PDB file of C-alpha atoms in Angstrom:
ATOM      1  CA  UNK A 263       0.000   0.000   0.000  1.00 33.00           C
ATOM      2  CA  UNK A 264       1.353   3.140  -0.121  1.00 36.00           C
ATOM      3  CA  UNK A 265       3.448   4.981   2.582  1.00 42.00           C
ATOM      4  CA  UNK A 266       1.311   8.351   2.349  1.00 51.00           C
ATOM      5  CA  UNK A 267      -2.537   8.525   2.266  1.00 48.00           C
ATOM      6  CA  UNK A 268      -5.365  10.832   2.910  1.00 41.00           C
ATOM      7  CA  UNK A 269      -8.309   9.952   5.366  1.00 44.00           C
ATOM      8  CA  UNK A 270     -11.154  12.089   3.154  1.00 47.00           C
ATOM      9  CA  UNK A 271     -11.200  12.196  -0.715  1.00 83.00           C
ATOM     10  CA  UNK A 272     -13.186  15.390  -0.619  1.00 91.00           C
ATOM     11  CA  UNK A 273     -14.049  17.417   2.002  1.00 93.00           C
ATOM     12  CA  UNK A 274     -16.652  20.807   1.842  1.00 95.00           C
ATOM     13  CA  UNK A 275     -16.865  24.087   3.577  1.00 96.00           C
ATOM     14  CA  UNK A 276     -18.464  27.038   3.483  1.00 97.00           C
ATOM     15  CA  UNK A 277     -16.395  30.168   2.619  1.00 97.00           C
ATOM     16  CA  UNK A 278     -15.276  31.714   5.756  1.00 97.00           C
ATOM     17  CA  UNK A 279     -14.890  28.573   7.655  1.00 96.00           C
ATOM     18  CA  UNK A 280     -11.563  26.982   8.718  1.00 97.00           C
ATOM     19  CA  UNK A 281     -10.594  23.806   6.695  1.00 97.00           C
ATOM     20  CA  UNK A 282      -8.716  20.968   8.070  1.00 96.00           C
ATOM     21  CA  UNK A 283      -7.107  18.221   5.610  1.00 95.00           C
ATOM     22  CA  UNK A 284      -5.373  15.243   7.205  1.00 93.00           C
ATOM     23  CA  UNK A 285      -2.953  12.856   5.912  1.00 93.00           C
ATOM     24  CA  UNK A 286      -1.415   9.466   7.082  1.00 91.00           C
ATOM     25  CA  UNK A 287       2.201   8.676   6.447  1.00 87.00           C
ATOM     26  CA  UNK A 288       3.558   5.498   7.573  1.00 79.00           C
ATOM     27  CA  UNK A 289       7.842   5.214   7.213  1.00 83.00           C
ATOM     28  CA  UNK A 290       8.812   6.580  10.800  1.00 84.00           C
ATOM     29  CA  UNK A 291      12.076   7.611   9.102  1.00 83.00           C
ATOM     30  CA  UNK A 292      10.674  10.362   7.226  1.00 85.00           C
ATOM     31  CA  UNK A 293      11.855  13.772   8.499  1.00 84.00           C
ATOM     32  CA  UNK A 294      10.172  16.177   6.342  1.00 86.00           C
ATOM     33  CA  UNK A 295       7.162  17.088   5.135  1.00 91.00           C
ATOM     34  CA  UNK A 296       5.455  19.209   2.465  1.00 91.00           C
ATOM     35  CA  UNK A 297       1.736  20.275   1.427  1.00 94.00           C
ATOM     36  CA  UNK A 298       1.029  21.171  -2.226  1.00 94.00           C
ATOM     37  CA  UNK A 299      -2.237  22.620  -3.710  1.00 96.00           C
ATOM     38  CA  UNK A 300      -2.971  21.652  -7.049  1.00 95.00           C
ATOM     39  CA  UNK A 301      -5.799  23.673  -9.253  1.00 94.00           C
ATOM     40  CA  UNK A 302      -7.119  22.272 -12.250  1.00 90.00           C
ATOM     41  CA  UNK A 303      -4.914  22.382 -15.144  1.00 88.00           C
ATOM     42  CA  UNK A 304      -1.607  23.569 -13.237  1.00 92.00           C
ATOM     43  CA  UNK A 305       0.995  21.432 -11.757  1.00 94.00           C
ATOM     44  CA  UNK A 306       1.176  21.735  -7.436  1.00 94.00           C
ATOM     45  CA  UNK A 307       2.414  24.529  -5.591  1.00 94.00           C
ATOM     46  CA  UNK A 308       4.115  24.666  -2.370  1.00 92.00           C
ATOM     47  CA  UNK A 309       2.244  25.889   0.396  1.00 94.00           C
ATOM     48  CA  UNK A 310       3.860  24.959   3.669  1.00 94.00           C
ATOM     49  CA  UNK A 311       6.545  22.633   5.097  1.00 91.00           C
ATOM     50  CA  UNK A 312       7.747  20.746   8.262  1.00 92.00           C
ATOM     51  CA  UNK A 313      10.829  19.452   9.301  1.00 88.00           C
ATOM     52  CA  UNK A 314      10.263  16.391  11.859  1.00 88.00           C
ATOM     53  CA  UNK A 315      11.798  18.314  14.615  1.00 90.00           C
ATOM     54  CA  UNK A 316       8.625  20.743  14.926  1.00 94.00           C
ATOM     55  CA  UNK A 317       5.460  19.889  15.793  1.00 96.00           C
ATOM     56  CA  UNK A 318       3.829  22.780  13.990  1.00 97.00           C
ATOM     57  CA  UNK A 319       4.630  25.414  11.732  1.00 97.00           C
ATOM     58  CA  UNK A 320       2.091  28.465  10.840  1.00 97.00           C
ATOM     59  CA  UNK A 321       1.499  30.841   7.324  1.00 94.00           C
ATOM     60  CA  UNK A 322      -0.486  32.787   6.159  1.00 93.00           C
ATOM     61  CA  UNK A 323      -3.823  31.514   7.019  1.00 96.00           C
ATOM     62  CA  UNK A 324      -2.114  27.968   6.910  1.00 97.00           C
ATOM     63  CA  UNK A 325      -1.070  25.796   9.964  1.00 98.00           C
ATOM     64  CA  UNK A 326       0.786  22.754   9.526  1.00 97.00           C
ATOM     65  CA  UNK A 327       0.333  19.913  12.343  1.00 97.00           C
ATOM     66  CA  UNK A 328       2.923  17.258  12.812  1.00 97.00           C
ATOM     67  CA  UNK A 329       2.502  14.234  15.558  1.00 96.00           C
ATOM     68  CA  UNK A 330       4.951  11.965  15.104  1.00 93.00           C
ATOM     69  CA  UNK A 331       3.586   9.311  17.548  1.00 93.00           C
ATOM     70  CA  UNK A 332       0.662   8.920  15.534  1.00 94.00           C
ATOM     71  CA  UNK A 333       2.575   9.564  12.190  1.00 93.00           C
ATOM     72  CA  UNK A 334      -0.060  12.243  11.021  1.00 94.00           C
ATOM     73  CA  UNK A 335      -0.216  15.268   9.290  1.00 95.00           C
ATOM     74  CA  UNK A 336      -3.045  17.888   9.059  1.00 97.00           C
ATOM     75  CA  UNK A 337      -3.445  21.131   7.243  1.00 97.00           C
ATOM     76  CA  UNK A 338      -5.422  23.748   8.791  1.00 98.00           C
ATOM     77  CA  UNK A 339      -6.677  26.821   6.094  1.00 98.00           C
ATOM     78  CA  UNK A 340      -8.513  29.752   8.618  1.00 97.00           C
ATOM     79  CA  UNK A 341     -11.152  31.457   6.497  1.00 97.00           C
ATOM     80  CA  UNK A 342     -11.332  29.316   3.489  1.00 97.00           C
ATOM     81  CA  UNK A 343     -11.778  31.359   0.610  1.00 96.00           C
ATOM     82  CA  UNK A 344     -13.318  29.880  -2.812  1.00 95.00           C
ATOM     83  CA  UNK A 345      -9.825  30.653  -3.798  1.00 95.00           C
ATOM     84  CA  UNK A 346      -8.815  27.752  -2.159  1.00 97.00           C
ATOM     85  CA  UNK A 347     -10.710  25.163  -4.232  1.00 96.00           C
ATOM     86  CA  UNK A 348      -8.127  22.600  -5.030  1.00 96.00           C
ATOM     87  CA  UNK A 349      -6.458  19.334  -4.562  1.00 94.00           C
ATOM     88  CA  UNK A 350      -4.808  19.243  -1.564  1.00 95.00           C
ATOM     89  CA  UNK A 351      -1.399  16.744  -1.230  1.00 90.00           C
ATOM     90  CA  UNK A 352       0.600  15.707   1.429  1.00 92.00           C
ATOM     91  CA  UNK A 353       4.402  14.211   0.778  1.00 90.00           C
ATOM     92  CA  UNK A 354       6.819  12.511   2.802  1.00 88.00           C
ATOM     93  CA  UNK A 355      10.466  13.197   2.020  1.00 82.00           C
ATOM     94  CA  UNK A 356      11.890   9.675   2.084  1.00 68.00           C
ATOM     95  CA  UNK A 357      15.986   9.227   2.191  1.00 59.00           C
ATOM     96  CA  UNK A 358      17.254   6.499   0.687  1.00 51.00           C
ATOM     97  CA  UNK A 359      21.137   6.701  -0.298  1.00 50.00           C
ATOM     98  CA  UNK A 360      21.563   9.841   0.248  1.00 49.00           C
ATOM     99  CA  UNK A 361      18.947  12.117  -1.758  1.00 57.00           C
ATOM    100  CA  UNK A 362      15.063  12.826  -1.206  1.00 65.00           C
ATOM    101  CA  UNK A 363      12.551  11.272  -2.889  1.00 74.00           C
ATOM    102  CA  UNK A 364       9.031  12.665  -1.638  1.00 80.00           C
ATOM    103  CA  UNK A 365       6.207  10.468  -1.735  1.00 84.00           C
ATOM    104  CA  UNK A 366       2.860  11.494  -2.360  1.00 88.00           C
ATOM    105  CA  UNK A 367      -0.816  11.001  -0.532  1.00 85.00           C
ATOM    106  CA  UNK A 368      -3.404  10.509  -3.534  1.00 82.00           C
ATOM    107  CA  UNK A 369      -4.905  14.139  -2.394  1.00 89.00           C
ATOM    108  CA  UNK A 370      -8.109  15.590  -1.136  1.00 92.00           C
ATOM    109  CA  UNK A 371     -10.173  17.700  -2.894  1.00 93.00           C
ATOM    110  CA  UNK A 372     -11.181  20.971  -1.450  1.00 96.00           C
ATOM    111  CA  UNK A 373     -14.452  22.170  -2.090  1.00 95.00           C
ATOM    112  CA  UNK A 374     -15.559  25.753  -1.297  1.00 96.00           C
ATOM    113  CA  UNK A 375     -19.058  26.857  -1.205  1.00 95.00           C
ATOM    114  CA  UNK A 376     -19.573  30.682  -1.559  1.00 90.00           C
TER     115      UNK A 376
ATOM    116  CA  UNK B 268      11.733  35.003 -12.517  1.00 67.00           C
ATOM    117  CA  UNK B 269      10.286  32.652 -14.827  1.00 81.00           C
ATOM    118  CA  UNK B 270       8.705  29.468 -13.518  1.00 93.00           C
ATOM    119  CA  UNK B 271       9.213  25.702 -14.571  1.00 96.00           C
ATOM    120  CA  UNK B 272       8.178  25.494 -18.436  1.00 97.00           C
ATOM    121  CA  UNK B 273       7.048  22.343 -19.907  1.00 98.00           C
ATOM    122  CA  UNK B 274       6.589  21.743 -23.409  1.00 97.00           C
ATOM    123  CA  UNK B 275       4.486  20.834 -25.306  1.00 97.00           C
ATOM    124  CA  UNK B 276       1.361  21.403 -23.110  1.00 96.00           C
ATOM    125  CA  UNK B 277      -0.587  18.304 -24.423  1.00 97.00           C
ATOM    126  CA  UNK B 278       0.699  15.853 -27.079  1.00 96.00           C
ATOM    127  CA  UNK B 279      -1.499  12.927 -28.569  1.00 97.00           C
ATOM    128  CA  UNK B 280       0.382   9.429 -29.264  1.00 97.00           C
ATOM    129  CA  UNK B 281      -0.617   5.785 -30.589  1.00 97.00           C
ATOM    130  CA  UNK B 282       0.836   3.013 -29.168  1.00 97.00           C
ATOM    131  CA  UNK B 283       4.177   1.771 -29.559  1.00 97.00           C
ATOM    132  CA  UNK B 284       5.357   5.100 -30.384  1.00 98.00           C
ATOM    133  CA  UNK B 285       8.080   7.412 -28.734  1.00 97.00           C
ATOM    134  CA  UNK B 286       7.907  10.369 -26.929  1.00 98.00           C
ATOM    135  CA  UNK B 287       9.867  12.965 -25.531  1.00 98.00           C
ATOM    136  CA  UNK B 288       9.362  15.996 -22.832  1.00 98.00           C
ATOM    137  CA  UNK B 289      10.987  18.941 -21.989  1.00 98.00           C
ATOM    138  CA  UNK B 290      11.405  20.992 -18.929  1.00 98.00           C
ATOM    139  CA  UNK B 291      13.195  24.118 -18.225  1.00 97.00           C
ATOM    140  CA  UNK B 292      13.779  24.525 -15.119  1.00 96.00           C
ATOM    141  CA  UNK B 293      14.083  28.339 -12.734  1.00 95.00           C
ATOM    142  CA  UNK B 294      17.170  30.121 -13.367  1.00 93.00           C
ATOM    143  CA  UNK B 295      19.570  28.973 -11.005  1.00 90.00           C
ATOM    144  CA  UNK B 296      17.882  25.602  -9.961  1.00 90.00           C
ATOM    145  CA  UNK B 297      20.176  22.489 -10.661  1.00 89.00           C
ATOM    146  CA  UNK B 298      17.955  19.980  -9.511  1.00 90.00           C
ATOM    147  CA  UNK B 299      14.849  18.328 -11.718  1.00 93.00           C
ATOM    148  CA  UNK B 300      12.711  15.652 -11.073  1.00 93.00           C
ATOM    149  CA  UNK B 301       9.851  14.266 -13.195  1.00 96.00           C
ATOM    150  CA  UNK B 302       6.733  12.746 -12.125  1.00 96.00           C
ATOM    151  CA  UNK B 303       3.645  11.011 -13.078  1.00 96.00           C
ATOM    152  CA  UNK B 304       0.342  11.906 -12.143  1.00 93.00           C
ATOM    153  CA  UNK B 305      -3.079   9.654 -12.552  1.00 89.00           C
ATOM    154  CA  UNK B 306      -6.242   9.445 -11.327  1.00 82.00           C
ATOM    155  CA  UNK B 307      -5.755   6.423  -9.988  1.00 79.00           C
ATOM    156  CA  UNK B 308      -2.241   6.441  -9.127  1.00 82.00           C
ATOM    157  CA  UNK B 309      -1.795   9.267  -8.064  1.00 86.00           C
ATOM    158  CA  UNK B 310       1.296  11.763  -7.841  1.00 90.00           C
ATOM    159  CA  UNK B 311       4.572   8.889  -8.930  1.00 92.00           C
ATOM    160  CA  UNK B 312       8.577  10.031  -8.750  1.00 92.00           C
ATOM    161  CA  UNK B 313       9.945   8.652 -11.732  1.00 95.00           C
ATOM    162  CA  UNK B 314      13.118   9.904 -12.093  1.00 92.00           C
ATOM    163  CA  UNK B 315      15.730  12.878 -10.642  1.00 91.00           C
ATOM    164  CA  UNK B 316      18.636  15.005 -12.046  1.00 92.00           C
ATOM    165  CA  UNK B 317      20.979  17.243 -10.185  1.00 90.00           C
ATOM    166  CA  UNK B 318      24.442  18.539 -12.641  1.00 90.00           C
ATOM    167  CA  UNK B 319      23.368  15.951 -15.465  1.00 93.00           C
ATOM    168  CA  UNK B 320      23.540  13.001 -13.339  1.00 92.00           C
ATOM    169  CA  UNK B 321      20.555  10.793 -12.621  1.00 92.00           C
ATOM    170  CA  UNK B 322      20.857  10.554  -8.905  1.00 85.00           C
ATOM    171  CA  UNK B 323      17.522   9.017  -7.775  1.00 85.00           C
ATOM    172  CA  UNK B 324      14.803   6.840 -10.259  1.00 90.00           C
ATOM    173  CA  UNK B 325      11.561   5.495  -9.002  1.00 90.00           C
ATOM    174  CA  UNK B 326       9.956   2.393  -9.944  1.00 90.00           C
ATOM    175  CA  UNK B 327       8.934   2.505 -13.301  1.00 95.00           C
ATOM    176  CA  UNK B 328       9.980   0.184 -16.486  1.00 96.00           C
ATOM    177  CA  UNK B 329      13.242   0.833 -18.836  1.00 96.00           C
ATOM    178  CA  UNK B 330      10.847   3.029 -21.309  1.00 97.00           C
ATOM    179  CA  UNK B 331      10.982   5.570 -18.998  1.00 98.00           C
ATOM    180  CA  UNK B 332      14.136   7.263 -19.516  1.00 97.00           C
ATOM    181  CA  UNK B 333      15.414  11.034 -18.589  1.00 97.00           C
ATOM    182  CA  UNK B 334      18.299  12.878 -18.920  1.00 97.00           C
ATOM    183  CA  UNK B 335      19.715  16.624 -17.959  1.00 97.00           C
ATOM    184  CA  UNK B 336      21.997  19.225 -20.343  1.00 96.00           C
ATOM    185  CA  UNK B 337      24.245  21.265 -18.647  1.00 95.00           C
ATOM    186  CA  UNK B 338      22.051  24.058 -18.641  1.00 93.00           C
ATOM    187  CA  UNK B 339      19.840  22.159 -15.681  1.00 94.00           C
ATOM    188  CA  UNK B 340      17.138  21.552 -18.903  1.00 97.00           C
ATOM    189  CA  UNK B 341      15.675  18.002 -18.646  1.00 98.00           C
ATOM    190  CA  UNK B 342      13.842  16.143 -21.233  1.00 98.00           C
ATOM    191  CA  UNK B 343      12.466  12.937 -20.457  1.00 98.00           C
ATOM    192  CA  UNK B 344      11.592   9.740 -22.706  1.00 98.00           C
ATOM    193  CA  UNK B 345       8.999   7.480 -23.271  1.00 98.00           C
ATOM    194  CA  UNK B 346       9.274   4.187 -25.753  1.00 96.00           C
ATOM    195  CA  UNK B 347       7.382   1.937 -27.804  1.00 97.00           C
ATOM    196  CA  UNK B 348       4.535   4.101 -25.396  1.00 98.00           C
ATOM    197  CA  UNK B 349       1.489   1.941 -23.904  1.00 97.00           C
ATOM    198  CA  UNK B 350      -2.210   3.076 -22.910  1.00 97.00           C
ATOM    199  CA  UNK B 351      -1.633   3.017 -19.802  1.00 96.00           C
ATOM    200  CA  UNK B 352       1.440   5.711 -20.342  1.00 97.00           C
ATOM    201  CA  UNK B 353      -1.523   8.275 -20.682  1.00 97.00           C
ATOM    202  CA  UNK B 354      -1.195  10.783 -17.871  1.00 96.00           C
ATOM    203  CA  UNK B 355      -0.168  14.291 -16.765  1.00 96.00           C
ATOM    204  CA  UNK B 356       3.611  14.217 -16.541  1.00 98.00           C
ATOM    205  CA  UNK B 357       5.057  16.952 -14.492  1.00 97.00           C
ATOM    206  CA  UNK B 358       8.200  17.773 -13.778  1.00 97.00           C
ATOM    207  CA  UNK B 359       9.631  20.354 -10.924  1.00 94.00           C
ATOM    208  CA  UNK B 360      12.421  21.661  -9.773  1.00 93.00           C
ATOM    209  CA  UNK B 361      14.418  22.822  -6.981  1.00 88.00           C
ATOM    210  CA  UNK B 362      17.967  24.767  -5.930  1.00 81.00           C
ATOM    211  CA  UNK B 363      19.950  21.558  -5.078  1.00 70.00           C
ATOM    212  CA  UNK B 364      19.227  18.157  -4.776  1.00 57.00           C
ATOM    213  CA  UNK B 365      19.541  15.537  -1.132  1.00 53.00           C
ATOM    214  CA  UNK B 366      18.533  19.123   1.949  1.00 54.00           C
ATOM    215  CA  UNK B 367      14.893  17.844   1.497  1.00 58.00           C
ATOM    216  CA  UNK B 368      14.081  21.170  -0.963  1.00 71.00           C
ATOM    217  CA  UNK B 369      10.387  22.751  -1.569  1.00 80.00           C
ATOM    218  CA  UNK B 370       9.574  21.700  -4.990  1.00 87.00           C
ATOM    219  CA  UNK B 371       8.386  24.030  -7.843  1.00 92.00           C
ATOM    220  CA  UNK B 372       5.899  22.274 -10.714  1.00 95.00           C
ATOM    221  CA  UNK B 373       5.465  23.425 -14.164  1.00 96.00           C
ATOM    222  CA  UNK B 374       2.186  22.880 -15.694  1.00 96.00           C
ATOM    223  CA  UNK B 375       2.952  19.563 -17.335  1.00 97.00           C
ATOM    224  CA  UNK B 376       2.223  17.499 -20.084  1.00 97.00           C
ATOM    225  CA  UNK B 377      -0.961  15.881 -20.888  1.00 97.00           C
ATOM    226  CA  UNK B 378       0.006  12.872 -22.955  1.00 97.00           C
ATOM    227  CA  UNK B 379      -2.561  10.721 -24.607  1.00 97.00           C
ATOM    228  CA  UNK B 380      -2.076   7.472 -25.761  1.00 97.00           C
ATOM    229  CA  UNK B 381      -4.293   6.115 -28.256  1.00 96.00           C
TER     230      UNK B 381
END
């Protein structure tokens, strides 16, 4: 199966709510972590990242929650804008010999209501 | 500063024909890594670059090949090409290769296999 998954395909809001995405991972070696938001018809974009030595990290109107006991990884979005709508991934950064090679949950799809 | 380009945008093959990408990567980034994205599959690391050697490859037949020119460009190869090579194909990069570096995506390549 694979290392990195998502617990909920799609998940709706209403704009002006806070959005939470979770992901899964499951190689306890993995030390950092990424979030990407893909909209339709571009390739993902970096939104936030975590090294394995924080438990959280914050943006703009992004939160990133690591707990490494449970090996899971949420996104938080505060006052989700329609702007938001997009595929939201998680990756692992796995290490083998001596270079990263992320792995990637399958994504969950953001849906905004206005 | 200009952004990962990918060309072409979308390309339309029959099977058991060859193909090839190409990615230009930022200015200044030495590092790019291809990847294949499906609905069912997912996001998939196929192959990375870093100085025109191939330092990591993911788990995908001999067809898939890559390579890098010394000015960080990347094209990547497909042979005697099968349905089932019919997916988004995106390629990113980064400013080096093995710290665990953000990734930035072009817009990729829709290839179709017929």
């Amino acid at each position: 199966g694979e290392s990195v998954g998502l617990h909920l395909p799609t998940l709706s809001v209403q704009e002006g709510d806070n959005s939470i995405i979770n992901c899964a991972y499951s190689n306890s070696a993995s030390d950092y972590f990424i979030w990407y938001k893909q909209e339709s018809g571009k390739g993902p974009q970096f939104i936030i990242d975590i090294r394995s030595n924080m438990d959280k990290r914050q943006g703009q109107r992004v939160t990133v929650l690591l707990n490494k006991t449970v090996k899971h990884l949420s996104l938080q979005i505060a006052a989700t804008q329609p702007g938001d709508s997009a595929v939201y991934f998680c990756a692992e950064n796995i290490l083998p010999g001596g270079s990263y090679i992320p792995t990637f949950g399958r994504g969950t799809s953001l849906i905004v209501h206005p | 500063k200009a952004g990962v380009t990918q060309t072409p945008r979308y390309l339309i093959k029959t099977r058991g024909q060859q193909v090839t990408l190409s990615c230009s990567p930022i200015s200044g980034h030495r590092s790019v890594s291809w990847y294949q994205q499906t609905p069912g599959q997912g996001l998939q690391f196929l192959f990375e670059y870093f100085s025109e050697t191939q330092r990591n490859k993911g788990n995908f037949p001999g067809r898939f090949s890559g390579r890098q020119f010394s000015n960080s460009r990347s094209e990547m190869n497909v042979s005697t090409l099968e349905l089932g090579d019919s997916a988004l194909y995106l390629c990113a990069s980064s400013l080096m290769a093995g710290e665990g570096e953000k990734l930035f995506f072009g817009s990729g390549t829709q290839l179709s296999v017929l």
